[in-house]
PDB file of C-alpha atoms in Angstrom:
ATOM      1  CA  GLN A   1      -2.051  -3.863 -18.476  1.00 85.00           C
ATOM      2  CA  VAL A   2      -2.862  -1.610 -15.703  1.00 91.00           C
ATOM      3  CA  GLN A   3      -0.811   1.478 -14.464  1.00 95.00           C
ATOM      4  CA  LEU A   4      -0.655   2.366 -10.700  1.00 96.00           C
ATOM      5  CA  VAL A   5       0.397   6.097  -9.991  1.00 96.00           C
ATOM      6  CA  GLU A   6       0.929   7.012  -6.384  1.00 96.00           C
ATOM      7  CA  SER A   7       1.041  10.563  -5.123  1.00 96.00           C
ATOM      8  CA  GLY A   8       0.504  12.374  -1.662  1.00 97.00           C
ATOM      9  CA  GLY A   9       3.931  11.850  -0.266  1.00 96.00           C
ATOM     10  CA  GLY A  10       6.185  14.555   1.338  1.00 97.00           C
ATOM     11  CA  SER A  11       7.905  15.679   4.459  1.00 98.00           C
ATOM     12  CA  VAL A  12       6.173  15.923   7.671  1.00 98.00           C
ATOM     13  CA  GLN A  13       7.269  16.058  11.497  1.00 98.00           C
ATOM     14  CA  ALA A  14       6.843  13.342  13.970  1.00 98.00           C
ATOM     15  CA  GLY A  15       3.054  12.931  15.201  1.00 98.00           C
ATOM     16  CA  GLY A  16       1.794  14.557  11.697  1.00 98.00           C
ATOM     17  CA  SER A  17      -0.302  12.936   9.243  1.00 98.00           C
ATOM     18  CA  LEU A  18      -0.023  12.292   5.406  1.00 98.00           C
ATOM     19  CA  ARG A  19      -2.624  10.749   3.005  1.00 98.00           C
ATOM     20  CA  LEU A  20      -1.117   8.637  -0.018  1.00 98.00           C
ATOM     21  CA  SER A  21      -3.163   8.017  -3.186  1.00 98.00           C
ATOM     22  CA  CYS A  22      -2.740   5.429  -5.815  1.00 97.00           C
ATOM     23  CA  ALA A  23      -4.718   5.905  -9.015  1.00 96.00           C
ATOM     24  CA  ALA A  24      -5.423   2.915 -11.131  1.00 94.00           C
ATOM     25  CA  SER A  25      -5.744   3.137 -14.793  1.00 92.00           C
ATOM     26  CA  LYS A  26      -8.936   0.425 -14.333  1.00 82.00           C
ATOM     27  CA  LEU A  27     -10.161  -1.759 -11.881  1.00 75.00           C
ATOM     28  CA  THR A  28     -10.501  -5.231 -12.940  1.00 78.00           C
ATOM     29  CA  TYR A  29     -10.210  -8.623 -11.376  1.00 73.00           C
ATOM     30  CA  SER A  30      -6.734  -8.860 -12.078  1.00 75.00           C
ATOM     31  CA  ILE A  31      -6.105  -6.169  -9.519  1.00 81.00           C
ATOM     32  CA  SER A  32      -8.770  -7.368  -6.974  1.00 88.00           C
ATOM     33  CA  CYS A  33      -6.104  -7.437  -4.352  1.00 94.00           C
ATOM     34  CA  MET A  34      -4.155  -4.129  -3.687  1.00 95.00           C
ATOM     35  CA  GLY A  35      -1.736  -3.158  -1.160  1.00 97.00           C
ATOM     36  CA  TRP A  36       0.924  -0.591   0.178  1.00 98.00           C
ATOM     37  CA  PHE A  37       4.577  -1.707   0.600  1.00 98.00           C
ATOM     38  CA  ARG A  38       7.349   0.662   1.625  1.00 98.00           C
ATOM     39  CA  GLN A  39      11.248   0.382   1.640  1.00 98.00           C
ATOM     40  CA  ALA A  40      13.771   2.279   3.629  1.00 96.00           C
ATOM     41  CA  PRO A  41      17.132   2.880   2.424  1.00 92.00           C
ATOM     42  CA  GLY A  42      19.326  -0.489   2.872  1.00 94.00           C
ATOM     43  CA  LYS A  43      16.225  -2.509   3.928  1.00 96.00           C
ATOM     44  CA  GLU A  44      13.906  -5.016   2.228  1.00 96.00           C
ATOM     45  CA  ARG A  45      10.564  -3.985   0.757  1.00 97.00           C
ATOM     46  CA  GLU A  46       8.231  -4.213   3.612  1.00 97.00           C
ATOM     47  CA  TRP A  47       4.448  -5.012   3.409  1.00 98.00           C
ATOM     48  CA  VAL A  48       2.248  -2.292   5.113  1.00 98.00           C
ATOM     49  CA  ALA A  49      -1.486  -2.851   4.298  1.00 98.00           C
ATOM     50  CA  SER A  50      -3.818  -4.771   1.817  1.00 97.00           C
ATOM     51  CA  ILE A  51      -7.414  -4.663   0.796  1.00 96.00           C
ATOM     52  CA  ILE A  52      -8.133  -8.243  -0.516  1.00 93.00           C
ATOM     53  CA  GLY A  53     -11.273  -8.883  -2.839  1.00 84.00           C
ATOM     54  CA  GLY A  54     -14.236  -7.250  -1.638  1.00 75.00           C
ATOM     55  CA  GLY A  55     -12.854  -5.389   1.350  1.00 76.00           C
ATOM     56  CA  SER A  56     -11.136  -7.533   3.844  1.00 93.00           C
ATOM     57  CA  ILE A  57      -8.355  -5.399   5.186  1.00 96.00           C
ATOM     58  CA  ARG A  58      -5.075  -6.431   6.668  1.00 97.00           C
ATOM     59  CA  TYR A  59      -2.261  -4.333   8.381  1.00 98.00           C
ATOM     60  CA  ALA A  60       1.228  -4.847   9.611  1.00 98.00           C
ATOM     61  CA  ASP A  61       1.605  -4.734  13.250  1.00 98.00           C
ATOM     62  CA  SER A  62       3.889  -1.778  13.125  1.00 97.00           C
ATOM     63  CA  VAL A  63       1.274   0.403  11.416  1.00 98.00           C
ATOM     64  CA  LYS A  64      -1.902  -1.009  12.925  1.00 97.00           C
ATOM     65  CA  ASP A  65      -3.932   1.807  14.732  1.00 96.00           C
ATOM     66  CA  ARG A  66      -2.197   4.599  12.873  1.00 98.00           C
ATOM     67  CA  PHE A  67      -2.815   3.861   9.075  1.00 98.00           C
ATOM     68  CA  THR A  68      -5.937   3.246   7.318  1.00 98.00           C
ATOM     69  CA  ILE A  69      -6.071   1.708   3.947  1.00 97.00           C
ATOM     70  CA  SER A  70      -9.250   2.409   1.676  1.00 95.00           C
ATOM     71  CA  LYS A  71     -10.624   2.018  -1.904  1.00 93.00           C
ATOM     72  CA  ASP A  72     -12.916   4.383  -3.816  1.00 91.00           C
ATOM     73  CA  TYR A  73     -14.220   2.183  -6.735  1.00 87.00           C
ATOM     74  CA  ALA A  74     -15.824   5.149  -8.404  1.00 88.00           C
ATOM     75  CA  LYS A  75     -12.502   6.831  -8.557  1.00 90.00           C
ATOM     76  CA  ASN A  76     -10.412   3.682  -9.080  1.00 90.00           C
ATOM     77  CA  THR A  77      -8.249   4.869  -6.366  1.00 94.00           C
ATOM     78  CA  LEU A  78      -6.273   3.092  -3.346  1.00 95.00           C
ATOM     79  CA  TYR A  79      -5.640   5.477  -0.466  1.00 97.00           C
ATOM     80  CA  LEU A  80      -3.458   5.313   2.681  1.00 98.00           C
ATOM     81  CA  GLN A  81      -4.308   7.472   5.627  1.00 98.00           C
ATOM     82  CA  MET A  82      -1.165   7.765   7.737  1.00 98.00           C
ATOM     83  CA  ASN A  83      -1.491   9.410  11.295  1.00 98.00           C
ATOM     84  CA  SER A  84       1.003   9.689  14.041  1.00 98.00           C
ATOM     85  CA  LEU A  85       3.664   9.267  11.993  1.00 98.00           C
ATOM     86  CA  ASN A  86       7.402   8.658  13.287  1.00 97.00           C
ATOM     87  CA  ALA A  87      10.899   8.476  11.919  1.00 96.00           C
ATOM     88  CA  ASP A  88      10.445   4.837  11.275  1.00 96.00           C
ATOM     89  CA  ASP A  89       7.795   5.485   9.038  1.00 98.00           C
ATOM     90  CA  THR A  90      10.273   6.990   6.519  1.00 98.00           C
ATOM     91  CA  ALA A  91      10.590   5.212   3.124  1.00 98.00           C
ATOM     92  CA  MET A  92       9.628   5.023  -0.355  1.00 98.00           C
ATOM     93  CA  TYR A  93       5.937   4.089  -0.218  1.00 98.00           C
ATOM     94  CA  TYR A  94       4.756   1.772  -3.229  1.00 98.00           C
ATOM     95  CA  CYS A  95       1.063   0.914  -4.237  1.00 98.00           C
ATOM     96  CA  ALA A  96       0.895  -2.543  -5.478  1.00 97.00           C
ATOM     97  CA  ALA A  97      -2.058  -4.795  -7.164  1.00 95.00           C
ATOM     98  CA  THR A  98      -2.499  -8.256  -8.067  1.00 94.00           C
ATOM     99  CA  ASP A  99      -5.305 -11.049  -8.842  1.00 92.00           C
ATOM    100  CA  PHE A 100      -7.028 -12.109  -5.604  1.00 90.00           C
ATOM    101  CA  LYS A 101      -5.778 -15.628  -6.018  1.00 90.00           C
ATOM    102  CA  TRP A 102      -2.329 -14.635  -5.166  1.00 92.00           C
ATOM    103  CA  CYS A 103      -3.622 -13.151  -1.888  1.00 93.00           C
ATOM    104  CA  ILE A 104      -4.899 -16.094  -0.221  1.00 90.00           C
ATOM    105  CA  GLY A 105      -3.677 -16.987   2.897  1.00 90.00           C
ATOM    106  CA  ASP A 106      -0.669 -14.859   3.730  1.00 92.00           C
ATOM    107  CA  GLY A 107       0.019 -14.072   0.116  1.00 94.00           C
ATOM    108  CA  TYR A 108      -0.942 -10.561   0.541  1.00 95.00           C
ATOM    109  CA  ARG A 109       2.192 -10.002   2.664  1.00 97.00           C
ATOM    110  CA  ASN A 110       4.634 -11.201  -0.226  1.00 96.00           C
ATOM    111  CA  PRO A 111       5.549  -8.400  -2.604  1.00 97.00           C
ATOM    112  CA  GLU A 112       6.372 -11.288  -5.315  1.00 97.00           C
ATOM    113  CA  LYS A 113       2.765 -12.081  -5.461  1.00 96.00           C
ATOM    114  CA  TYR A 114       2.049  -8.670  -6.928  1.00 96.00           C
ATOM    115  CA  ASN A 115       2.060  -8.239 -10.438  1.00 95.00           C
ATOM    116  CA  TYR A 116       1.580  -4.252 -10.597  1.00 95.00           C
ATOM    117  CA  TRP A 117       3.567  -1.906  -9.076  1.00 97.00           C
ATOM    118  CA  GLY A 118       3.623   2.064  -8.983  1.00 97.00           C
ATOM    119  CA  GLN A 119       6.770   4.295  -9.265  1.00 97.00           C
ATOM    120  CA  GLY A 120       6.519   5.040  -5.503  1.00 97.00           C
ATOM    121  CA  THR A 121       6.227   8.296  -3.467  1.00 98.00           C
ATOM    122  CA  GLN A 122       8.638   9.353  -0.775  1.00 98.00           C
ATOM    123  CA  VAL A 123       7.558   9.916   2.789  1.00 98.00           C
ATOM    124  CA  THR A 124      10.049  11.696   5.191  1.00 98.00           C
ATOM    125  CA  VAL A 125       9.128  12.162   8.897  1.00 98.00           C
ATOM    126  CA  SER A 126      11.535  14.162  10.962  1.00 97.00           C
ATOM    127  CA  SER A 127      11.714  13.974  14.523  1.00 89.00           C
TER     128      SER A 127
END
């Protein structure tokens, strides 16, 4: 079993930056696809970004050029650097992980393909 623990959320003004971290209890092939999702009140969980396998990276159009996903294998940690934040980015952010095979094709966008989830960290952007 793998545990994921997020940190780094908080409140920031529009235009500001935050970096989220997701510490994994271990890095195994069972979590070789990792990503970030977010969920705002009253809305469905939305895919944000993923690192698939050895380093293929995908971003949702809404965050492309503003957010950067990265992974530190030595620290078993996934990051999400968020710049130029706006009110639409306000949400609970979740780290998720799954086996690489579930991320083939467009699977990386589908929250149902992810087997492991963190508890979430809140990001609030004020305008």
